[in-house]
XYZ file of C-alpha atoms in Angstrom:
517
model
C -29.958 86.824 49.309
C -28.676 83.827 47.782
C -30.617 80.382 46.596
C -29.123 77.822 45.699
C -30.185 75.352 43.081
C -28.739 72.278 41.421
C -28.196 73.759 37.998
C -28.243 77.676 38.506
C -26.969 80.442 40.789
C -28.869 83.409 41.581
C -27.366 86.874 43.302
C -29.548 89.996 43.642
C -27.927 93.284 44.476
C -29.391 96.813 44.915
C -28.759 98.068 40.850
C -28.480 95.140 39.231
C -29.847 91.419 38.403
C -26.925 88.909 37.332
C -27.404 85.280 36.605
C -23.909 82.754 36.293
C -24.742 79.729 34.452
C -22.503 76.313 35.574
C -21.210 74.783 32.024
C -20.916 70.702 32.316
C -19.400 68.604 29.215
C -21.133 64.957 28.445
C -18.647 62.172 27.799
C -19.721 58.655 26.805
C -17.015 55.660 28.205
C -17.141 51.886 27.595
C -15.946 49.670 29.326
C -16.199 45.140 29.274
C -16.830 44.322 32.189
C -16.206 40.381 32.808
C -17.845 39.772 35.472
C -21.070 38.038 36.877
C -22.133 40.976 39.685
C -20.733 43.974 39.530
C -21.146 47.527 41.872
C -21.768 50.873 39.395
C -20.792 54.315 40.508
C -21.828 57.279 38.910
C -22.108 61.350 40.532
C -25.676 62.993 39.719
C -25.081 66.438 39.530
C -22.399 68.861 40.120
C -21.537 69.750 43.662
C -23.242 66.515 44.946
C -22.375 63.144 44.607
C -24.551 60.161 45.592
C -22.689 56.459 45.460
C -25.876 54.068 44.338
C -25.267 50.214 44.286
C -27.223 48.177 41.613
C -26.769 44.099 41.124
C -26.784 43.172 37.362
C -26.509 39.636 35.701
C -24.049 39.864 32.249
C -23.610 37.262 29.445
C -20.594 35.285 29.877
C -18.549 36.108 26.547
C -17.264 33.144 24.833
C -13.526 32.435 23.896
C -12.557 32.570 20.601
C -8.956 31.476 19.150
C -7.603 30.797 16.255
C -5.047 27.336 16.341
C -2.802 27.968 13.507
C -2.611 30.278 10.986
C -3.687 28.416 7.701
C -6.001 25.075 7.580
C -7.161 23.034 6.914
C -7.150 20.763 10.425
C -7.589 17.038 9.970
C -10.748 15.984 12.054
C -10.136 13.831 15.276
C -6.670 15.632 15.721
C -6.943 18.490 18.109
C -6.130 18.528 22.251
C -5.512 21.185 23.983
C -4.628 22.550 27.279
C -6.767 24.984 29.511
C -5.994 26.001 32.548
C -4.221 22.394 32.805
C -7.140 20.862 31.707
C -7.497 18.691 28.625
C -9.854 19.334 26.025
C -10.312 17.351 22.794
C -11.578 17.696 19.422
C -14.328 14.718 18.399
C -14.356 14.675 14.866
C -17.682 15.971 13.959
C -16.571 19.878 14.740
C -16.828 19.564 19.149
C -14.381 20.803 21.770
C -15.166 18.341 24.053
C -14.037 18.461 28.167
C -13.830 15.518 30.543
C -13.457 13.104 27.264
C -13.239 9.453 27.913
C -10.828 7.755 25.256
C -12.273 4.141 26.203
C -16.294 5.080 26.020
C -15.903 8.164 23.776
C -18.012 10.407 26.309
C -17.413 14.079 27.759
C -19.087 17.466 27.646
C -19.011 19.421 24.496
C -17.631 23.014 25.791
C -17.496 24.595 22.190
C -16.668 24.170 18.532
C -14.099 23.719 15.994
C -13.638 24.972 12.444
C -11.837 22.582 10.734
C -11.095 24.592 7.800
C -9.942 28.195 9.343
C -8.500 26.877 12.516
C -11.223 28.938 14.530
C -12.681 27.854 18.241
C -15.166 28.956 19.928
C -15.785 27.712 23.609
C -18.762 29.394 25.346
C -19.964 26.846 27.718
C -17.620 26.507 30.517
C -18.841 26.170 34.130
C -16.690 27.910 36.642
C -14.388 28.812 33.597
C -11.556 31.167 34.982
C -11.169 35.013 33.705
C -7.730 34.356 31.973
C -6.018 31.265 30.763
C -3.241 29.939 28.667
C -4.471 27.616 26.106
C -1.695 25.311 24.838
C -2.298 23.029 21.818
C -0.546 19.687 22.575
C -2.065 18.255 19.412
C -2.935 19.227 16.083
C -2.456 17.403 12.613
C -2.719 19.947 9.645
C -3.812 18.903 6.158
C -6.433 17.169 3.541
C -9.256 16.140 5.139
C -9.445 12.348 6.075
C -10.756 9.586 8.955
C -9.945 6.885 10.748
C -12.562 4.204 10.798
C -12.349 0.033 12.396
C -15.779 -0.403 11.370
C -17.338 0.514 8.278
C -20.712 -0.195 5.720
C -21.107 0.721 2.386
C -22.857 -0.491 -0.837
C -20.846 -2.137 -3.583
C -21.590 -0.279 -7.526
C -23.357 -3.393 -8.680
C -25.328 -6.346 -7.367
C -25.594 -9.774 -7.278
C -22.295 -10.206 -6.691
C -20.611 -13.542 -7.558
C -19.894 -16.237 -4.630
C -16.350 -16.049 -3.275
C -15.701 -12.862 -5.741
C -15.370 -10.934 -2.557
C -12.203 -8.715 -1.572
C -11.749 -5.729 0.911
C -8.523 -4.158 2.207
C -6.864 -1.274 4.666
C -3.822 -0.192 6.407
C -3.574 0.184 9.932
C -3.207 4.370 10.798
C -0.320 3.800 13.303
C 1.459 0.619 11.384
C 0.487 0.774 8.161
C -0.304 -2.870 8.158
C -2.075 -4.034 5.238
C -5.464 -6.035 6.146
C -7.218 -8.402 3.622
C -10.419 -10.020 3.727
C -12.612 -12.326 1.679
C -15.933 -13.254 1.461
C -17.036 -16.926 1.378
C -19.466 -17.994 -1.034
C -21.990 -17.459 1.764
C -20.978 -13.963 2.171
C -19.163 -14.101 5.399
C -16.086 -12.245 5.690
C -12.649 -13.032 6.985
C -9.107 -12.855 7.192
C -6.213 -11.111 8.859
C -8.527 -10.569 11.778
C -11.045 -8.745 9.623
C -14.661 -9.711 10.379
C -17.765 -8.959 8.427
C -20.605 -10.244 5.820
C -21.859 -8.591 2.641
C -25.125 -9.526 1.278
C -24.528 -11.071 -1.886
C -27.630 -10.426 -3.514
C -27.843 -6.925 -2.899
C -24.385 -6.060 -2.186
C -24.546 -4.020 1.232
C -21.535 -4.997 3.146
C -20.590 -4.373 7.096
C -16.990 -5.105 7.826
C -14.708 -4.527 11.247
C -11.349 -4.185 11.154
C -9.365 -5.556 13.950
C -7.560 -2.032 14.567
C -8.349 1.386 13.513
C -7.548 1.611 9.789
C -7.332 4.981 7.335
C -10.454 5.497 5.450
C -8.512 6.572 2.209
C -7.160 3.126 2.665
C -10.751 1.122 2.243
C -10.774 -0.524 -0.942
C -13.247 -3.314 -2.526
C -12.912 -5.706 -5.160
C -15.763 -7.445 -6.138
C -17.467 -9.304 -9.610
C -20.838 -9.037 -10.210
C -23.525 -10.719 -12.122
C -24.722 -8.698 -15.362
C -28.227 -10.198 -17.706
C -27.034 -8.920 -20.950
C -28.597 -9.957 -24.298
C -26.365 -13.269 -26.121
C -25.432 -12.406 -29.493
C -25.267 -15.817 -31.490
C -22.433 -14.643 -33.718
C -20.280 -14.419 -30.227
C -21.256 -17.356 -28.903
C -21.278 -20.072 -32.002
C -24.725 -20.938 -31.026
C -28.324 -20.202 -30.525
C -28.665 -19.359 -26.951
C -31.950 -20.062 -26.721
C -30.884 -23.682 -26.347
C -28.826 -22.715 -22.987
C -30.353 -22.978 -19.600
C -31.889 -19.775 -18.464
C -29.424 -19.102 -15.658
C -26.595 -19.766 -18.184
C -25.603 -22.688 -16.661
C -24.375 -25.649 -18.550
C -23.611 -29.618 -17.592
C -20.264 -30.809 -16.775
C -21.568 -34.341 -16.514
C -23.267 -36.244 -19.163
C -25.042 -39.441 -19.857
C -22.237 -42.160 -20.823
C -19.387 -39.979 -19.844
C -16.485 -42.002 -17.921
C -16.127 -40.536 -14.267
C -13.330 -40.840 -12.073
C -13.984 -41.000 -8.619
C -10.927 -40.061 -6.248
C -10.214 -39.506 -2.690
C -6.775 -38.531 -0.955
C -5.741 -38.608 2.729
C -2.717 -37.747 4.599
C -1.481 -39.042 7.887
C 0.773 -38.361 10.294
C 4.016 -40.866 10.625
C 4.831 -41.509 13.914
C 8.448 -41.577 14.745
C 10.069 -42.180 11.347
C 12.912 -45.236 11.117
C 14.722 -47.322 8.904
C 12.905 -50.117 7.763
C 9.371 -48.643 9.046
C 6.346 -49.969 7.363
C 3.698 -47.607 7.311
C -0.087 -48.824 6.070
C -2.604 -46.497 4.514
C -5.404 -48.654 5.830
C -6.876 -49.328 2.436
C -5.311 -51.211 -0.732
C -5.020 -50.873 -4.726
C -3.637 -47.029 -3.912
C -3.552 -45.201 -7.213
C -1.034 -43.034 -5.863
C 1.178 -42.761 -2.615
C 4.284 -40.617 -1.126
C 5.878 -39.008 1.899
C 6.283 -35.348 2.315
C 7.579 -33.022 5.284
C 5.124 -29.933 6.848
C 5.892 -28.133 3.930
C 4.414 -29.917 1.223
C 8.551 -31.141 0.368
C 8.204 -34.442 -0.645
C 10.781 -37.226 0.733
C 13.347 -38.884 -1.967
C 12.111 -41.722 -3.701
C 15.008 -43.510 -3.077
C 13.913 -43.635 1.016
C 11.039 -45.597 0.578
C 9.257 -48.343 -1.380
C 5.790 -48.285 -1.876
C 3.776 -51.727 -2.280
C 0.326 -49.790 -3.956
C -1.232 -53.524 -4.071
C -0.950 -53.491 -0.726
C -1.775 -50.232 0.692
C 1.806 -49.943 2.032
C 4.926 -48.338 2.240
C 8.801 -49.414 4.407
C 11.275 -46.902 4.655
C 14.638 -47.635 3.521
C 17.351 -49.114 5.873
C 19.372 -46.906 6.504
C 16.770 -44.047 6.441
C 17.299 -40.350 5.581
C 14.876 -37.276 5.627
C 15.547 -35.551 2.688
C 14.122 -34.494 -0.485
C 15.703 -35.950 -4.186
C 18.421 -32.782 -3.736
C 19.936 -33.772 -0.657
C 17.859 -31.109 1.397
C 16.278 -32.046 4.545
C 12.749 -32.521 5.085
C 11.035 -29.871 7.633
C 8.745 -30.487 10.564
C 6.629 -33.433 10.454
C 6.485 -36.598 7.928
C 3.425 -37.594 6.218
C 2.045 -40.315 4.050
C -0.243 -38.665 1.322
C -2.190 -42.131 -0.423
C -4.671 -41.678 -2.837
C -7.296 -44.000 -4.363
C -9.489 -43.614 -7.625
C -12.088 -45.970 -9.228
C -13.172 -45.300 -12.353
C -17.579 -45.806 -13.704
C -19.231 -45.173 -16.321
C -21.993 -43.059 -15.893
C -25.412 -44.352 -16.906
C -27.701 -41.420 -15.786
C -26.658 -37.615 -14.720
C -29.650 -36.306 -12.567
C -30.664 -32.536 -12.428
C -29.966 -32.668 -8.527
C -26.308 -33.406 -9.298
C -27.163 -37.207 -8.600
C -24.691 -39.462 -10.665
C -26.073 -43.213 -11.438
C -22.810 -45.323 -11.948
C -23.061 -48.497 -14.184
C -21.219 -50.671 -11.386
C -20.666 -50.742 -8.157
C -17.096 -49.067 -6.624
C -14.851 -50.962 -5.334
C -13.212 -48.483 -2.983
C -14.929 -46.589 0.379
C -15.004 -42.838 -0.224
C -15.809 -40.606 2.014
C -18.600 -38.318 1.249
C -17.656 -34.692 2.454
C -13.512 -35.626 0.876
C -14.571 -37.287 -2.461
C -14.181 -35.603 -5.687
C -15.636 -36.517 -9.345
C -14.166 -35.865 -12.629
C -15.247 -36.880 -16.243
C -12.412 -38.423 -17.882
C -11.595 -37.067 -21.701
C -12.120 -40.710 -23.525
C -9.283 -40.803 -26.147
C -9.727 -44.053 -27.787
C -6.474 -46.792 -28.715
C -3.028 -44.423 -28.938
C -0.359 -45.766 -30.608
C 2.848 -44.579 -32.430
C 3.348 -45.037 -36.321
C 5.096 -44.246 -38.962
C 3.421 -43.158 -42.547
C 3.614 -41.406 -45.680
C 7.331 -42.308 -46.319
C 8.583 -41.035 -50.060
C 12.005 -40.540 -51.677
C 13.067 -37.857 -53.996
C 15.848 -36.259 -56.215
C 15.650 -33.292 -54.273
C 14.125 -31.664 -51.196
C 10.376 -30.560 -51.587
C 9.264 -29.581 -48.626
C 7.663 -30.975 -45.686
C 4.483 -32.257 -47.216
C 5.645 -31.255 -50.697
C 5.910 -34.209 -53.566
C 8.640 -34.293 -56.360
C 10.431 -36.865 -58.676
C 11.398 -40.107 -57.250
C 15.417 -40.722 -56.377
C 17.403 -43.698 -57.809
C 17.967 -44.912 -53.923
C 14.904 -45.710 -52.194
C 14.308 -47.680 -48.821
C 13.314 -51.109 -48.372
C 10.488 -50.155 -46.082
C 9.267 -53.888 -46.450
C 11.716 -55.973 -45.573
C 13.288 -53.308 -42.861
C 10.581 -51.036 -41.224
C 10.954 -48.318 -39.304
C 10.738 -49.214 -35.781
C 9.177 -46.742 -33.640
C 7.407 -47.060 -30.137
C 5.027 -45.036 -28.016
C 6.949 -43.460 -25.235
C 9.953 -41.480 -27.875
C 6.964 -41.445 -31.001
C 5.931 -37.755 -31.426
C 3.647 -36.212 -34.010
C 5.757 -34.268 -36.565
C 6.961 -33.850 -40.132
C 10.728 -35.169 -41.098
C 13.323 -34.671 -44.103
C 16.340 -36.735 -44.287
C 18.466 -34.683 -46.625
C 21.938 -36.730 -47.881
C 24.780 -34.360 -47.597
C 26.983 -37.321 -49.428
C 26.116 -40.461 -50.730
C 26.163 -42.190 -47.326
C 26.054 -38.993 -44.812
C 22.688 -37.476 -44.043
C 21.048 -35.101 -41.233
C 17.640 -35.356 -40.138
C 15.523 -32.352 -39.814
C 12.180 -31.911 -38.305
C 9.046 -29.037 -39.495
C 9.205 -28.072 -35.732
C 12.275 -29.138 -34.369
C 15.008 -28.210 -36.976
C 17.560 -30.247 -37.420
C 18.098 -32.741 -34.700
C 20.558 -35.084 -35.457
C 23.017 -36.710 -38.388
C 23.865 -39.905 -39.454
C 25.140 -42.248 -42.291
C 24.262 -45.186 -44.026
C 26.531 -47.730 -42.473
C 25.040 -47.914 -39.171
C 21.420 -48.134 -37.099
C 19.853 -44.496 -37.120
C 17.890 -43.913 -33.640
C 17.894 -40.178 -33.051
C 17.295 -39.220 -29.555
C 14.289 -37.987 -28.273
C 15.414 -35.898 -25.144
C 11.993 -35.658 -23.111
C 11.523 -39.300 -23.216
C 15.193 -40.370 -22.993
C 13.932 -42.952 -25.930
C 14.599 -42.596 -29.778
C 11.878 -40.778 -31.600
C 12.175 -43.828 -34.038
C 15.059 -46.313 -36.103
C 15.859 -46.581 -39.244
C 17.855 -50.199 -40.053
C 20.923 -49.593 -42.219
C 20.465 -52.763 -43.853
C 17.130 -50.943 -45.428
C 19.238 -48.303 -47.169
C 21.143 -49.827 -50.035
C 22.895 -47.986 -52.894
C 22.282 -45.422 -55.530
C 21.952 -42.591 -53.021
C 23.680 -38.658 -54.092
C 23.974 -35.856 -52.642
C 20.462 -33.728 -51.979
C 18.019 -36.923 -52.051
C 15.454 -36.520 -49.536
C 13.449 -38.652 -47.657
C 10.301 -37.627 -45.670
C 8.002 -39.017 -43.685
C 5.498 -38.614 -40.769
C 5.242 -39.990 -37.532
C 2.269 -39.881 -35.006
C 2.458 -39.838 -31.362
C 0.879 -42.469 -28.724
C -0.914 -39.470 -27.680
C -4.300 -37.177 -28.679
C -4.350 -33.295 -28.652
C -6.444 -31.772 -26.398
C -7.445 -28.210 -26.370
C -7.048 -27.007 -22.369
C -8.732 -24.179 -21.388
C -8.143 -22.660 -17.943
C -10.879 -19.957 -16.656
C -9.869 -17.554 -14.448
C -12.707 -15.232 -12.665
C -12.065 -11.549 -12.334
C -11.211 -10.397 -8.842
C -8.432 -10.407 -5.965
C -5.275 -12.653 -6.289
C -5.826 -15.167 -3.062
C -2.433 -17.465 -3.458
C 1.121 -16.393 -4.344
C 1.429 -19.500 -6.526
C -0.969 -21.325 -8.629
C -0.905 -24.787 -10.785
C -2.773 -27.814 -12.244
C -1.564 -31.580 -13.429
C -2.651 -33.133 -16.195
C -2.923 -37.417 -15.720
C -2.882 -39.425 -18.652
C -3.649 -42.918 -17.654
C -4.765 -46.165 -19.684
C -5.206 -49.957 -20.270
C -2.628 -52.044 -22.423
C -1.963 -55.141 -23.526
């Protein structure tokens, strides 16, 4: 008889009992399966097999690519292709999918590892099983951003009115952008926008395109309390105003009061008059768009008046022959100048008489006027020696001297400058004249006038008669003298603020004006 079983086989016969064992080998296989569903078939035993179906949900495995094969990747830089769809990198480590460039919205799929070029996208409805990913995009190097709006903090605080200065380059022109605060703190220029807070010195700027961060740069001056050391200064400080602060304006200073206005010359001709609308000008002339001003020689100017007629026949044209551009103008200006009886803490000035002119309040400037008392040219300390001691020096007196009473020297105040001279006889009529700062600046003899030229004024520093030299001169006598100038010296001092050059070019005038008899 024979039974069968699943694992074993059993035979009897008449003499003997045998049992056959079946021999099976286990062998483990894996397999990924990428799939959502999937049907598993499997045999239970030997002999019989039995085909079972069983549904079974899988995690989706994730992509994962490396870009390149050394980083870094600059942030912002990254788009790729999948499965002809575009996905882009935002900045802040996203693979993003359906990205809007204008609103800066989309799905984030998966990240990005800047630094070793590794992506990961795991969350990808109805992704396909295979695709070709194709970089159309990627910009390799140091890390960096691109910014058209930015806020930051400056290193110190307050910061100084109009002591303001940020600049960037464009990323796709490299356009440089400059901006500048006003001494309210708003910020402009080159289409940059923005304020900074003066007092605490938190700024907010926007550039008018996107601009490289590494490109951002501030300059800015700020306000520092520091103890004042009297030996520095040359005084005590505890006579100075607590915000440092000092007067410009005193009591029974001289002011000058000025205003200037330009207008617009209609159709320019010969023989135009053109009226400033206001008399007793101080000052008055034509120039072109460009600040060129017109030739002298093309007008006349009646200041009396308050008018000026352009010459007949009439040329545009500067004093080189060049012509004028654009536009003419007539620039006038008028000044009055007061004494100032009181100078109020609110910056209120209390003139001693009325002005004559009408100024206009928001155009009107006010200077104090350096008072330099009654200038005139002179001549002094004249001596005559055997030989030459020195400017200033003294030595004994020379058989020729100069009849400085009957035959002065004549000097006036436009060629009069302040200086030390030698006249040194190289025969006993011939002589050169030779100045402490000048050297020698001219020669002459005996027999006629000497009126050396003084080249700035076109005038002679000064003459000497010839009648005042008569005889007994030799070779090596010196004369020296001094001469002062119709003039005062003044010690200018031009302060310049740290910070951001704002013009190309940069100057000041200097007026000298007076009384005389």
């Amino acid at each position: 008889m024979t039974i069968s079983n699943v694992a074993t086989l059993y035979r009897y016969e008449a003499d003997k009992v045998a049992q056959n064992r079946a021999q099976y080998t286990r062998e483990t296989a894996f397999e990924v399966i990428r799939a959502h569903n999937c049907d598993v078939s499997y045999q239970l035993a030997a002999g019989t097999s039995q085909t079972v179906t069983e549904a079974k949900t899988m995690a989706q495995s994730p992509w994962r690519f490396e870009l390149i094969e050394r980083g870094p990747i600059v942030p912002g830089s990254v788009i790729l292709q999948i499965a002809g769809e575009l996905f882009f990198d935002d900045a802040e480590g996203n693979i993003v999918r359906n990205y809007s460039t204008s609103t800066g919205a989309g799905t984030v799929v998966g990240l990005i590892d800047y630094e070793s070029t590794r992506c990961t996208i795991d969350n990808y409805t109805g992704r396909p099983l295979t695709a070709t990913v194709t970089p159309i995009a990627i910009v390799v190097g140091d890390d960096w951003s691109v910014l058209n709006r930015t806020t930051f903090r400056t290193s110190a605080a307050p910061l100084r009115p109009n002591g303001f200065n940020v600049r960037a380059d464009n990323v796709e022109t490299a356009v440089q952008y400059n901006g500048q605060a006003d001494n309210q703190g708003a910020i402009t220029g080159d289409g940059i926008t923005g304020d900074v807070d003066l007092q605490k010195g938190l700024a907010e700027i926007t550039f008018p395109a996107p601009v490289l961060a590494s490109t951002v740069f501030y300059n800015a001056v700020s306000y520092k309390q520091i103890p004042l050391d009297p030996a520095i200064l040359g005084l005590d400080p505890v006579r100075l105003p607590s915000d440092g602060r000092v007067p410009i304006v005193r009591d029974a200073d001289i002011l000058v009061i000025t205003h200037t206005k330009k207008d617009l010359v209609n159709a320019p001709a010969a023989g135009l008059v053109v009226n400033a609308g206001r008399d007793r000008l101080h000052d008055a002339w034509f120039e072109d768009s460009v600040g060129t001003r017109l030739d002298p020689a093309q007008y006349t100017l009646n200041k009396e008046a308050g008018t000026a007629t352009l010459a007949t026949p009439f040329v545009a044209q500067d004093a080189e022959n060049n012509a004028l551009v654009g536009d003419l103008f007539f620039v006038h200006r008028i000044d009055d100048m007061a004494l100032c009886t009181e100078a109020r803490i609110d910056g209120t000035l209390q003139l001693a008489q009325p002005l004559y002119h009408n100024f206009p309040a928001d155009e009107t400037w006010v200077a104090s006027a350096v008072y330099l008392g009654n200038l005139r040219g002179r001549v002094k300390n004249f001596a005559c020696y055997v030989t030459d001691p020195g400017y200033g020096g003294t030595g004994t007196p020379s058989n020729g001297q100069y009849n400085l009473v009957n035959y002065p020297i004549a000097i006036d105040n436009r060629g009069s400058v302040p200086e030390r001279w030698k006249i040194i006889f190289t025969s006993t009529t011939a002589f050169r004249l030779l100045g402490e700062h000048r050297g020698q600046v001219a020669t002459g003899t005996t027999a006629v006038d000497f009126s050396p030229l003084n080249p700035q004024s076109g005038t002679p520093f000064f003459t000497i008669k010839s009648d005042g030299w008569g005889a007994g001169w030799a070779t090596g006598n010196t004369a020296v003298f001094e001469t002062e100038a119709a003039a005062a010296p003044l010690w200018l001092i031009r302060t310049v603020l740290p910070g951001q050059a704002t013009v190309e070019d940069d100057s000041l005038k200097i007026e000298l004006r007076g009384d005389h008899n």
